[in-house]
PDB file of C-alpha atoms and ligand atoms in Angstrom:
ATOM      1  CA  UNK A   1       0.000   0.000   0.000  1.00  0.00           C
ATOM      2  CA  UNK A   2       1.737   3.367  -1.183  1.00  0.00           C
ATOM      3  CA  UNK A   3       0.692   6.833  -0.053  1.00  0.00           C
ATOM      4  CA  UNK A   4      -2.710   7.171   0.273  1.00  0.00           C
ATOM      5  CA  UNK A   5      -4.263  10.996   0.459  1.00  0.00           C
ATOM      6  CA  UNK A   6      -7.097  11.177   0.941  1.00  0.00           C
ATOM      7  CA  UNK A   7      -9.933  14.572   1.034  1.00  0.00           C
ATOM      8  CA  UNK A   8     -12.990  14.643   2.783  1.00  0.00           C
ATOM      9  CA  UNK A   9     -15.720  16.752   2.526  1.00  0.00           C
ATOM     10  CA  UNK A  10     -19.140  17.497   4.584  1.00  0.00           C
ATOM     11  CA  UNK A  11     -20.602  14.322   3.138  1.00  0.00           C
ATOM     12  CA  UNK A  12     -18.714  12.431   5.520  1.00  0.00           C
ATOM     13  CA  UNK A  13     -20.128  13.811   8.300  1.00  0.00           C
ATOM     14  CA  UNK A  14     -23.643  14.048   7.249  1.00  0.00           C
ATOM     15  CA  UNK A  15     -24.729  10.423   8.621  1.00  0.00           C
ATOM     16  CA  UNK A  16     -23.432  12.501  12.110  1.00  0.00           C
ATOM     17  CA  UNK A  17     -25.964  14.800  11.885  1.00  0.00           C
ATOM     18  CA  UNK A  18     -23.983  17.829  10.703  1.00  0.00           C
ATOM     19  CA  UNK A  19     -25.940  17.890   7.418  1.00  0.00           C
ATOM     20  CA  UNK A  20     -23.988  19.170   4.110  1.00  0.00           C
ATOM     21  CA  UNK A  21     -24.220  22.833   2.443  1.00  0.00           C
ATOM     22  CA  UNK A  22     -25.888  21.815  -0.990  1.00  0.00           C
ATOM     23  CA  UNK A  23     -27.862  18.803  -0.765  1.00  0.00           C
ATOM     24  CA  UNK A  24     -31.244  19.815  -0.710  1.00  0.00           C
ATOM     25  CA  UNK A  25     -31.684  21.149   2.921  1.00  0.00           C
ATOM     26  CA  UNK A  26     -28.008  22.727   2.945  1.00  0.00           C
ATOM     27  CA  UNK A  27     -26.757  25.428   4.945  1.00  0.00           C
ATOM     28  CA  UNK A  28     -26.519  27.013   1.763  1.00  0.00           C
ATOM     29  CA  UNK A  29     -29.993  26.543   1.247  1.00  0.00           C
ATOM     30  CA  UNK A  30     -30.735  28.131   4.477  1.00  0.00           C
ATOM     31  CA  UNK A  31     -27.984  30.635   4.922  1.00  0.00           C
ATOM     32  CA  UNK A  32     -27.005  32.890   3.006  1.00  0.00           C
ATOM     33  CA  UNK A  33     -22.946  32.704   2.363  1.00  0.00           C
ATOM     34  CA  UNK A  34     -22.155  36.464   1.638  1.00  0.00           C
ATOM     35  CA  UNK A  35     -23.528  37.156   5.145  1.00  0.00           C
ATOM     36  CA  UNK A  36     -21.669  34.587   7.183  1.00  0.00           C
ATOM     37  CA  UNK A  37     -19.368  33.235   5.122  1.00  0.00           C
ATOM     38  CA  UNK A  38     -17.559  36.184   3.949  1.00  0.00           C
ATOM     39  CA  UNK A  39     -15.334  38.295   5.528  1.00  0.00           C
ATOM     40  CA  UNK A  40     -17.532  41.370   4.571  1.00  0.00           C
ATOM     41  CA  UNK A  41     -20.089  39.467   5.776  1.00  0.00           C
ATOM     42  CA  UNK A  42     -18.338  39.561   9.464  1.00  0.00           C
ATOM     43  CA  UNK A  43     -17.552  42.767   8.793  1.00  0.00           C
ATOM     44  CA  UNK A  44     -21.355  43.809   8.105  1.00  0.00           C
ATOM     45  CA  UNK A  45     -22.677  41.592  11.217  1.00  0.00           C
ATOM     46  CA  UNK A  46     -20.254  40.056  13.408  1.00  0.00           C
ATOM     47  CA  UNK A  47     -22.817  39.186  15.839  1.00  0.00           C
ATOM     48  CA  UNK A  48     -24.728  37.281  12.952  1.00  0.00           C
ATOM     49  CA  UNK A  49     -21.376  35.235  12.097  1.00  0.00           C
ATOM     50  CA  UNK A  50     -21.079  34.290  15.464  1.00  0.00           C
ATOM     51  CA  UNK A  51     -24.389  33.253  15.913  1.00  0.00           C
ATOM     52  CA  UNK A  52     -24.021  30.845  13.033  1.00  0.00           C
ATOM     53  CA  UNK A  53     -20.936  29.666  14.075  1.00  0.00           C
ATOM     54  CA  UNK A  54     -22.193  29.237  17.698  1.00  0.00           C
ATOM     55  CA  UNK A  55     -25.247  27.023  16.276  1.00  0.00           C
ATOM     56  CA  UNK A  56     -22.633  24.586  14.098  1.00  0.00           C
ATOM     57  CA  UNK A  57     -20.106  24.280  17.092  1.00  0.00           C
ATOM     58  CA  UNK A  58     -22.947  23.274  19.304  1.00  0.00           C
ATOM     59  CA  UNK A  59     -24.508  20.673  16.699  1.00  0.00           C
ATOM     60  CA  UNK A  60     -21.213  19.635  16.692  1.00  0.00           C
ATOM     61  CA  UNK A  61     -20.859  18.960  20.236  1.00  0.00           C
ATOM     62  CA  UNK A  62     -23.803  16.811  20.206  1.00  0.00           C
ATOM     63  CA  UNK A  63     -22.691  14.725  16.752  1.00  0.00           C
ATOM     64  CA  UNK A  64     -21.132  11.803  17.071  1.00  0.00           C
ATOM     65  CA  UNK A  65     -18.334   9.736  14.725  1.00  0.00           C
ATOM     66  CA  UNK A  66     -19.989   7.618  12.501  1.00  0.00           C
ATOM     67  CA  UNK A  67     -18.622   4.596  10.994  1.00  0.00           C
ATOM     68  CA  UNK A  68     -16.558   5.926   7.954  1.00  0.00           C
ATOM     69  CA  UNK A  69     -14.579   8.826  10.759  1.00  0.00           C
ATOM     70  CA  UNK A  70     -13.856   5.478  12.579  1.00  0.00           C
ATOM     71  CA  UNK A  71     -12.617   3.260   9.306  1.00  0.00           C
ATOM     72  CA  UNK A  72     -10.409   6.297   8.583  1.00  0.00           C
ATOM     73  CA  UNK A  73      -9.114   6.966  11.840  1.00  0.00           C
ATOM     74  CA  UNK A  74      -8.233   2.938  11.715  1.00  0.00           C
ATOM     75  CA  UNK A  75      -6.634   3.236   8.516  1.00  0.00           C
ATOM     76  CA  UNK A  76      -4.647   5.909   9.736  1.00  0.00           C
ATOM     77  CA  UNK A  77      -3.511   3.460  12.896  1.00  0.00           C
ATOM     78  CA  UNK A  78      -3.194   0.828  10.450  1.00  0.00           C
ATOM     79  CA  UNK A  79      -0.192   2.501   8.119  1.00  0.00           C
ATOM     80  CA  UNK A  80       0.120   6.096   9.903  1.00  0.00           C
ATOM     81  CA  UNK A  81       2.787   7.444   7.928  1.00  0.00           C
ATOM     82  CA  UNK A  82       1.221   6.242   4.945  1.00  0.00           C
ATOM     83  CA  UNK A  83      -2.097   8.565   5.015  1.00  0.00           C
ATOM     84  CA  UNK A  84      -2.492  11.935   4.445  1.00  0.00           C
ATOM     85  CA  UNK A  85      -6.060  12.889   5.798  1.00  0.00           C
ATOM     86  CA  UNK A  86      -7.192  16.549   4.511  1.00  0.00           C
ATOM     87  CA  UNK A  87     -10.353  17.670   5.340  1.00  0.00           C
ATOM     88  CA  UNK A  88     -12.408  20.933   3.827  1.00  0.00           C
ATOM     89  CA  UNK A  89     -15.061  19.916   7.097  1.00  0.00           C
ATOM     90  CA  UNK A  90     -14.751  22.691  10.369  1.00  0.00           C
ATOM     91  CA  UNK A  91     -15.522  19.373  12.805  1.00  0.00           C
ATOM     92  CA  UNK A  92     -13.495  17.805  14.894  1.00  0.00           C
ATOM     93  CA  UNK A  93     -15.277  14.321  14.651  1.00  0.00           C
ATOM     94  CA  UNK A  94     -12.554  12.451  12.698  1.00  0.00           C
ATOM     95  CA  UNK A  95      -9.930  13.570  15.578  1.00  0.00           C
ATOM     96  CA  UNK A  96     -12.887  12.313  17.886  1.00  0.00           C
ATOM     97  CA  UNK A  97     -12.774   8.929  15.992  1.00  0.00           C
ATOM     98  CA  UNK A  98      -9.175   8.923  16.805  1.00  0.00           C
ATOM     99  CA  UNK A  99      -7.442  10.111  13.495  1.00  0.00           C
ATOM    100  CA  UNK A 100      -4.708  12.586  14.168  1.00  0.00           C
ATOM    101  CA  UNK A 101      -2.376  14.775  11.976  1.00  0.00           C
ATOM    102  CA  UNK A 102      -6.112  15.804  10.099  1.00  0.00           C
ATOM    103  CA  UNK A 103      -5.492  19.021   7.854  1.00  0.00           C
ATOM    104  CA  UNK A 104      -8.292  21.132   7.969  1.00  0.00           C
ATOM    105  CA  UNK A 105      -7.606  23.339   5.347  1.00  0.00           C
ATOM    106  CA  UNK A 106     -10.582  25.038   5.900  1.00  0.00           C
ATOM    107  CA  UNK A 107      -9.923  25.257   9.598  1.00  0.00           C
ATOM    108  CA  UNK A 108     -11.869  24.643  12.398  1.00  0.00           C
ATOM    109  CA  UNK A 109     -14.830  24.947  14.766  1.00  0.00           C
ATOM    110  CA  UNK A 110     -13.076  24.597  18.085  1.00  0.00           C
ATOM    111  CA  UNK A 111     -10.589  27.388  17.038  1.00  0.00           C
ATOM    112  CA  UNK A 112     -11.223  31.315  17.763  1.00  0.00           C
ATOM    113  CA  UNK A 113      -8.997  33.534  15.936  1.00  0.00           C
ATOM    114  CA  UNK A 114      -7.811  37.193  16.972  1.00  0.00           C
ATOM    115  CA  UNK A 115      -8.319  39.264  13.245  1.00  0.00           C
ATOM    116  CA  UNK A 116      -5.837  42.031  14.951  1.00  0.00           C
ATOM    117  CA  UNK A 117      -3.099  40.040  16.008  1.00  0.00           C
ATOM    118  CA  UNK A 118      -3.581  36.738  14.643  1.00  0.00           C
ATOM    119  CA  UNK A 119      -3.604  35.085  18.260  1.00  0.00           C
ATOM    120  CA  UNK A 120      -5.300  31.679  18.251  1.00  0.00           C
ATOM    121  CA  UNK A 121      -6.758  29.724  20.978  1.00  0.00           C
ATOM    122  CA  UNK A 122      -9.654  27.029  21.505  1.00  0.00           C
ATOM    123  CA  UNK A 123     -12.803  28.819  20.793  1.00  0.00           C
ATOM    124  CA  UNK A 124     -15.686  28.574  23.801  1.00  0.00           C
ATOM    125  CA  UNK A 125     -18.588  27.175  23.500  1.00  0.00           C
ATOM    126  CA  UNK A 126     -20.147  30.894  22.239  1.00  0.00           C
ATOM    127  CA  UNK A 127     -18.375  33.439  21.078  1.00  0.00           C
ATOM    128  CA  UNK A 128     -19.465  36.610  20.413  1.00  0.00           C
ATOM    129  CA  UNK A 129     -18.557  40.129  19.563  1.00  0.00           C
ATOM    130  CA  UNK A 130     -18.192  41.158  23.345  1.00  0.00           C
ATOM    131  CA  UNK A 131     -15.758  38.499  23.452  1.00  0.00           C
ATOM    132  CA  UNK A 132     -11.665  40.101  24.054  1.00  0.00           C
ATOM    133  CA  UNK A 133      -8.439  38.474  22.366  1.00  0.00           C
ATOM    134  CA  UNK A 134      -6.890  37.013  25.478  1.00  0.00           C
ATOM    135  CA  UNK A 135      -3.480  37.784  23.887  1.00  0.00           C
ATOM    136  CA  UNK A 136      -4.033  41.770  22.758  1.00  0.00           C
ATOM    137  CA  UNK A 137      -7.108  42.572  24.589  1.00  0.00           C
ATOM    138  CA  UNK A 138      -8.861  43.637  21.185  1.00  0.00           C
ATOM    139  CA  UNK A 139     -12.379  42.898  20.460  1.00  0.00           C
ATOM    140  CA  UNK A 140     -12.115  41.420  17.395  1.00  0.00           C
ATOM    141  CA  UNK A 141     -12.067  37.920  17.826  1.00  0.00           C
ATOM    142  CA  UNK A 142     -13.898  35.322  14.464  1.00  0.00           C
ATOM    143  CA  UNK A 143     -14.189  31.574  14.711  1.00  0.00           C
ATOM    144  CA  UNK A 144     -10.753  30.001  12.756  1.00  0.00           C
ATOM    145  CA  UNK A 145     -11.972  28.658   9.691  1.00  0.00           C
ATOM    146  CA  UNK A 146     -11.754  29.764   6.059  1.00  0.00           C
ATOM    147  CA  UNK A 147     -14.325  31.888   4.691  1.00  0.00           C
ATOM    148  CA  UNK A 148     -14.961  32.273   0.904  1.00  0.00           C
ATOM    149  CA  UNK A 149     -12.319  34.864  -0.728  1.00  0.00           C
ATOM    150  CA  UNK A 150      -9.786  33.777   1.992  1.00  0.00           C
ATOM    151  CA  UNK A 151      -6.412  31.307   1.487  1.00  0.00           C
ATOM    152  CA  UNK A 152      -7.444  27.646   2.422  1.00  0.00           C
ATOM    153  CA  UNK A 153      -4.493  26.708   5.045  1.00  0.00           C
ATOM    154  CA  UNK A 154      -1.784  24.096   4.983  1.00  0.00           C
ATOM    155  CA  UNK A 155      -1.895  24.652   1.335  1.00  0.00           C
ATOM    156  CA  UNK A 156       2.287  24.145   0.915  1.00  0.00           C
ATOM    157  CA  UNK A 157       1.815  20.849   3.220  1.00  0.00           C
ATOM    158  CA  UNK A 158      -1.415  19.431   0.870  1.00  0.00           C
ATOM    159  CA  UNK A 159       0.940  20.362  -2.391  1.00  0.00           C
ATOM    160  CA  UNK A 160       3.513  17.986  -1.077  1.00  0.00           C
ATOM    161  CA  UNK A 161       1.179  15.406  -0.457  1.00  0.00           C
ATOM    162  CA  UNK A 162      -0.114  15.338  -3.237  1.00  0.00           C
ATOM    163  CA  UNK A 163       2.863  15.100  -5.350  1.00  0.00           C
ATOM    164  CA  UNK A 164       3.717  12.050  -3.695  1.00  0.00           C
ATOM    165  CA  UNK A 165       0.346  10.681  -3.522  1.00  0.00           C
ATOM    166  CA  UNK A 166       0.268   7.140  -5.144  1.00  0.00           C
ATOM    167  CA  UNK A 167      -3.763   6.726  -4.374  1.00  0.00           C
ATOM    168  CA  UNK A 168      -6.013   9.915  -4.088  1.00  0.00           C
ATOM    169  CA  UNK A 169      -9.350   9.387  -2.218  1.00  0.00           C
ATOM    170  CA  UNK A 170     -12.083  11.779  -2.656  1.00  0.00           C
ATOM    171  CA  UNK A 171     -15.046  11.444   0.011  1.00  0.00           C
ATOM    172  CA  UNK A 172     -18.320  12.944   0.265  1.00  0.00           C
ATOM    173  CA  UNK A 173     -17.312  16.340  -1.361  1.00  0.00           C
ATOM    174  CA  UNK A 174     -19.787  17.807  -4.407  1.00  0.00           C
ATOM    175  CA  UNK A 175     -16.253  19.100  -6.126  1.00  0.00           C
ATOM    176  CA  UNK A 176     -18.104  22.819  -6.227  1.00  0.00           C
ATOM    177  CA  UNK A 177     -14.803  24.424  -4.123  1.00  0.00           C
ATOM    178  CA  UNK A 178     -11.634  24.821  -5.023  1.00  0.00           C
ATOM    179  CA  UNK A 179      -8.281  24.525  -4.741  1.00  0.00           C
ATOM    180  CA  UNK A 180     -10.066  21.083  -3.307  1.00  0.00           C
ATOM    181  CA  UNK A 181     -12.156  20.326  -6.093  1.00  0.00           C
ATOM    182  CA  UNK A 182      -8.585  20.294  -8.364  1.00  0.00           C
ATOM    183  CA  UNK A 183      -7.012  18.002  -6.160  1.00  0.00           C
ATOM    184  CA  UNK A 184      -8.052  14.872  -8.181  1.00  0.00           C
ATOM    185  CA  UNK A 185      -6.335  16.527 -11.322  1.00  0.00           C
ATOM    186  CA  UNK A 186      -3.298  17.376  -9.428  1.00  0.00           C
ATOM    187  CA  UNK A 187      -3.040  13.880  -8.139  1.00  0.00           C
ATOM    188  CA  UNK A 188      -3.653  11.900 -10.797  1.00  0.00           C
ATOM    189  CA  UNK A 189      -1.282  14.445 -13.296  1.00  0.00           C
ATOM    190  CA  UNK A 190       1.529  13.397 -10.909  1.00  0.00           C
ATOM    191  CA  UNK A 191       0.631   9.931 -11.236  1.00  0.00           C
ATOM    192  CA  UNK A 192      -1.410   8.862  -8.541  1.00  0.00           C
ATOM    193  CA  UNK A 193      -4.538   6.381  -9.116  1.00  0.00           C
ATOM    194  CA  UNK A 194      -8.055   8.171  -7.819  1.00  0.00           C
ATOM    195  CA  UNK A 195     -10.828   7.046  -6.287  1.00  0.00           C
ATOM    196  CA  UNK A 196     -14.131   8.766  -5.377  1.00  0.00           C
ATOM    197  CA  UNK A 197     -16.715   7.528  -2.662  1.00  0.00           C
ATOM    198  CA  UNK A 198     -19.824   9.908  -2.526  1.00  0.00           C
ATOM    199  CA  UNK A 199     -23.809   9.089  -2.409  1.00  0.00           C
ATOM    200  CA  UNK A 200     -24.429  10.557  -5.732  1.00  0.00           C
ATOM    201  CA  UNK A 201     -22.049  11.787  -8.558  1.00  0.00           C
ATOM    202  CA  UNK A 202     -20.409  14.890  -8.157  1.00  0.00           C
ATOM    203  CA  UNK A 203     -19.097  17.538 -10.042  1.00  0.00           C
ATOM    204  CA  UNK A 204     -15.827  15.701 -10.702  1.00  0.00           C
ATOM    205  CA  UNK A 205     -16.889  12.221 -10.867  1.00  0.00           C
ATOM    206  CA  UNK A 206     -15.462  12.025 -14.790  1.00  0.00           C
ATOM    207  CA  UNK A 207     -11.815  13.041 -13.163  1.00  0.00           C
ATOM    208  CA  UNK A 208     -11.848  10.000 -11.006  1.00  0.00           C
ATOM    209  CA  UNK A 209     -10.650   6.421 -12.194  1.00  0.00           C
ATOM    210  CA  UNK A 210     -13.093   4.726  -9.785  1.00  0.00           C
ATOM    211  CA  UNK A 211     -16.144   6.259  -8.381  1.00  0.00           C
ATOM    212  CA  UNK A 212     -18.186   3.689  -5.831  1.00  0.00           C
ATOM    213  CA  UNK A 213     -21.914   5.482  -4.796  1.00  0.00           C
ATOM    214  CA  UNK A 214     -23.455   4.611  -1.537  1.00  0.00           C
ATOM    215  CA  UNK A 215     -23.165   6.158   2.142  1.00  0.00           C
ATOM    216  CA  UNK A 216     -19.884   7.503   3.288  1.00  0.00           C
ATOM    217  CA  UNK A 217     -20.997   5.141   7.061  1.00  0.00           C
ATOM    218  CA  UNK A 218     -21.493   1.838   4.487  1.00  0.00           C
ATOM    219  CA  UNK A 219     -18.865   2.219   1.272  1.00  0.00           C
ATOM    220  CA  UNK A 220     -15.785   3.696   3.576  1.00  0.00           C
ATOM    221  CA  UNK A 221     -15.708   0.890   6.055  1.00  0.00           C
ATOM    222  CA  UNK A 222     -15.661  -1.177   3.364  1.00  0.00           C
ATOM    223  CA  UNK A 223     -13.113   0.239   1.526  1.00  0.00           C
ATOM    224  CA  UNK A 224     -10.656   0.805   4.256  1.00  0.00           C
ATOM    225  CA  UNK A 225     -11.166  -3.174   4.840  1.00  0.00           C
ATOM    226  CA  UNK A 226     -10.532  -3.650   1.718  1.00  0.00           C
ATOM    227  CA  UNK A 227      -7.088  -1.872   1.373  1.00  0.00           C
ATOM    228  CA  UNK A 228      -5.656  -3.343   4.644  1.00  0.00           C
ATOM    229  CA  UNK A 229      -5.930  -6.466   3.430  1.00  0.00           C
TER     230      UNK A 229
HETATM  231  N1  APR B   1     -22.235   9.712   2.281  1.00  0.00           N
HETATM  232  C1  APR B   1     -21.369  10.117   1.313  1.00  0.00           C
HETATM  233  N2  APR B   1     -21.493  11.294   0.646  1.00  0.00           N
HETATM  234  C2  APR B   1     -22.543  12.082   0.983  1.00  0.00           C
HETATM  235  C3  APR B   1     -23.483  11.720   1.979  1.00  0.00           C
HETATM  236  C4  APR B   1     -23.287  10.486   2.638  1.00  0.00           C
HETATM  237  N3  APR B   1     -24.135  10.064   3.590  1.00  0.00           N
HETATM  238  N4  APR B   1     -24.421  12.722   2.060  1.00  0.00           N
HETATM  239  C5  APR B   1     -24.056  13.671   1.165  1.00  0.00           C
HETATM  240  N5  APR B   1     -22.955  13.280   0.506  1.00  0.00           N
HETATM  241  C6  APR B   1     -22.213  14.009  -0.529  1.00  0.00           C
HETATM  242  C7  APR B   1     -23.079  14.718  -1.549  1.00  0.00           C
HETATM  243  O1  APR B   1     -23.403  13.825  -2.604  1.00  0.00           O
HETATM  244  C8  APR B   1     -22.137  15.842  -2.007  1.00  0.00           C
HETATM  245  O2  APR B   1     -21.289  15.383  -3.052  1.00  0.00           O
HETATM  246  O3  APR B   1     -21.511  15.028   0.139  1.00  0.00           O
HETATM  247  C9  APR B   1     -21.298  16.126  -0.765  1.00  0.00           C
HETATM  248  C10 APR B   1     -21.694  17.405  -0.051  1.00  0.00           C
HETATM  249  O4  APR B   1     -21.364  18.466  -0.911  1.00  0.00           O
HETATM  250  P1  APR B   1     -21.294  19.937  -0.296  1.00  0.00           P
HETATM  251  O5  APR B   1     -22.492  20.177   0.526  1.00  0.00           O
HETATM  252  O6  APR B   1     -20.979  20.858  -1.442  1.00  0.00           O
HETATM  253  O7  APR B   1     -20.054  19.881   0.717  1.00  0.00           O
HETATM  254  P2  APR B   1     -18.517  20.006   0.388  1.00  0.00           P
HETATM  255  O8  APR B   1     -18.175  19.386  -0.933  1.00  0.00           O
HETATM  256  O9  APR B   1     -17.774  19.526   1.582  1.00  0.00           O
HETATM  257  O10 APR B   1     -18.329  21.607   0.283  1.00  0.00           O
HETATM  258  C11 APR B   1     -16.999  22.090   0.121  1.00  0.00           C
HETATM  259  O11 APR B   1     -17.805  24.352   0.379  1.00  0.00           O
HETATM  260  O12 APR B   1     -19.201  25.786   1.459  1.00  0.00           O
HETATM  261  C12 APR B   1     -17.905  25.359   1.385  1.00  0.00           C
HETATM  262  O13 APR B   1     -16.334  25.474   3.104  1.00  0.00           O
HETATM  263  C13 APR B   1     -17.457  24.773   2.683  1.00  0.00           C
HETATM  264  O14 APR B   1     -15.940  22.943   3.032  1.00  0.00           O
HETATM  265  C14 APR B   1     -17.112  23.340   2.318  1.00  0.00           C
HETATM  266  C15 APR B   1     -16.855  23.402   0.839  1.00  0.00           C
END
């Protein structure tokens, strides 16, 4: 088994409750991005932002792994230097599964940011606009994740990956968002076989060598068994 990398998106965590942003039912359907995805949209209404943030952390809290964060988080334990997880999800319920090492490129629920000095620390349970920087005292304090028009992180660290990938796994991401969405074409240009595992085809599906179509909790299991034989 070479290097496997693999990129999961919010379908993986949809049998946990945490729901996707465009399947029918969405965030996207519900929210509107510009106004809390954005960082004009924090601008406009940080109190909004952190409302919607404070909703998804506490969902969150209350989610539990399902069966494919396990399988991963096995894998992982299974051939640790081997797999490169990357995530584009904000939840922390692969690291709950017991994967470690997970790139959130998109970054993360439990993580506040300081937008003044660029202090980070593990977000509360709420945060909101009263909230201080415990580092410069400012009040201007966002959850840490990615917002639309911003730099995914870790992107030098997912480049290298990549390049060395010998097996690219895409799961449960709709391929809508990049730089993730060109990861397959980066992988496989560099020689890597690919492999997508999603409930219903996605925008990429024709990139992929393999695509298998059934829930992320049923297929992934069943995959990782697969490969670790
Ligand atoms: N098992 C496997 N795949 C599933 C399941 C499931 N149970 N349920 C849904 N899916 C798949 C859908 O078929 C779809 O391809 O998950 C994908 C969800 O797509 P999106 O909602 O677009 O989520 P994602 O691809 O992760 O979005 C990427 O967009 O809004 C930004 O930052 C946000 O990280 C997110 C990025």
């Amino acid at each position: 088994m070479g290097h496997i990398v693999i990129l999961t998106g919010a379908g993986l965590s949809a049998e946990s409750g945490l729901g996707t942003f465009r399947d029918k039912e969405g965030l996207w359907t519900r929210y509107d991005i510009d106004e809390v995805a954005t960082p004009q949209g924090f601008a406009r209404n940080p109190g909004l932002v952190h409302e919607f943030y404070n909703a998804r952390r506490a969902n969150c809290r209350q989610a539990q792994p399902n069966p494919a964060h396990i399988a991963l988080a096995d894998l992982q334990h299974f051939a640790a230097d081997r797999v490169t997880l990357i995530t584009q999800n904000v939840d922390d319920l692969l690291e709950r599964a017991g994967a470690s090492d997970v790139i959130h490129m998109h970054g993360h629920l439990t993580g506040a940011l300081c937008a003044a000095c660029e202090h980070r620390w593990t977000a509360p349970d709420t945060m909101s606009i009263a909230d201080a920087c415990p580092s410069c005292g400012q009040h201007s304090t966002r959850p840490d994740v990615v917002w639309f028009g911003e730099i995914p992180y870790h992107m030098d660290k997912i480049d290298t990956a990549l390049a060395t990938a010998d097996l690219f796994v895409a799961i449960g991401t709709s391929g809508n968002v990049y730089p993730a969405a060109g990861f397959v074409q980066d992988a496989s240009a560099r020689g890597a076989r690919t492999l997508e595992l999603n409930l219903a085809h996605s925008a990429i599906t024709p990139l992929f060598d393999e695509t298998r179509l059934g829930p992320a909790s049923k297929i992934v299991p069943k995959w990782v068994a697969e490969i670790q034989q």
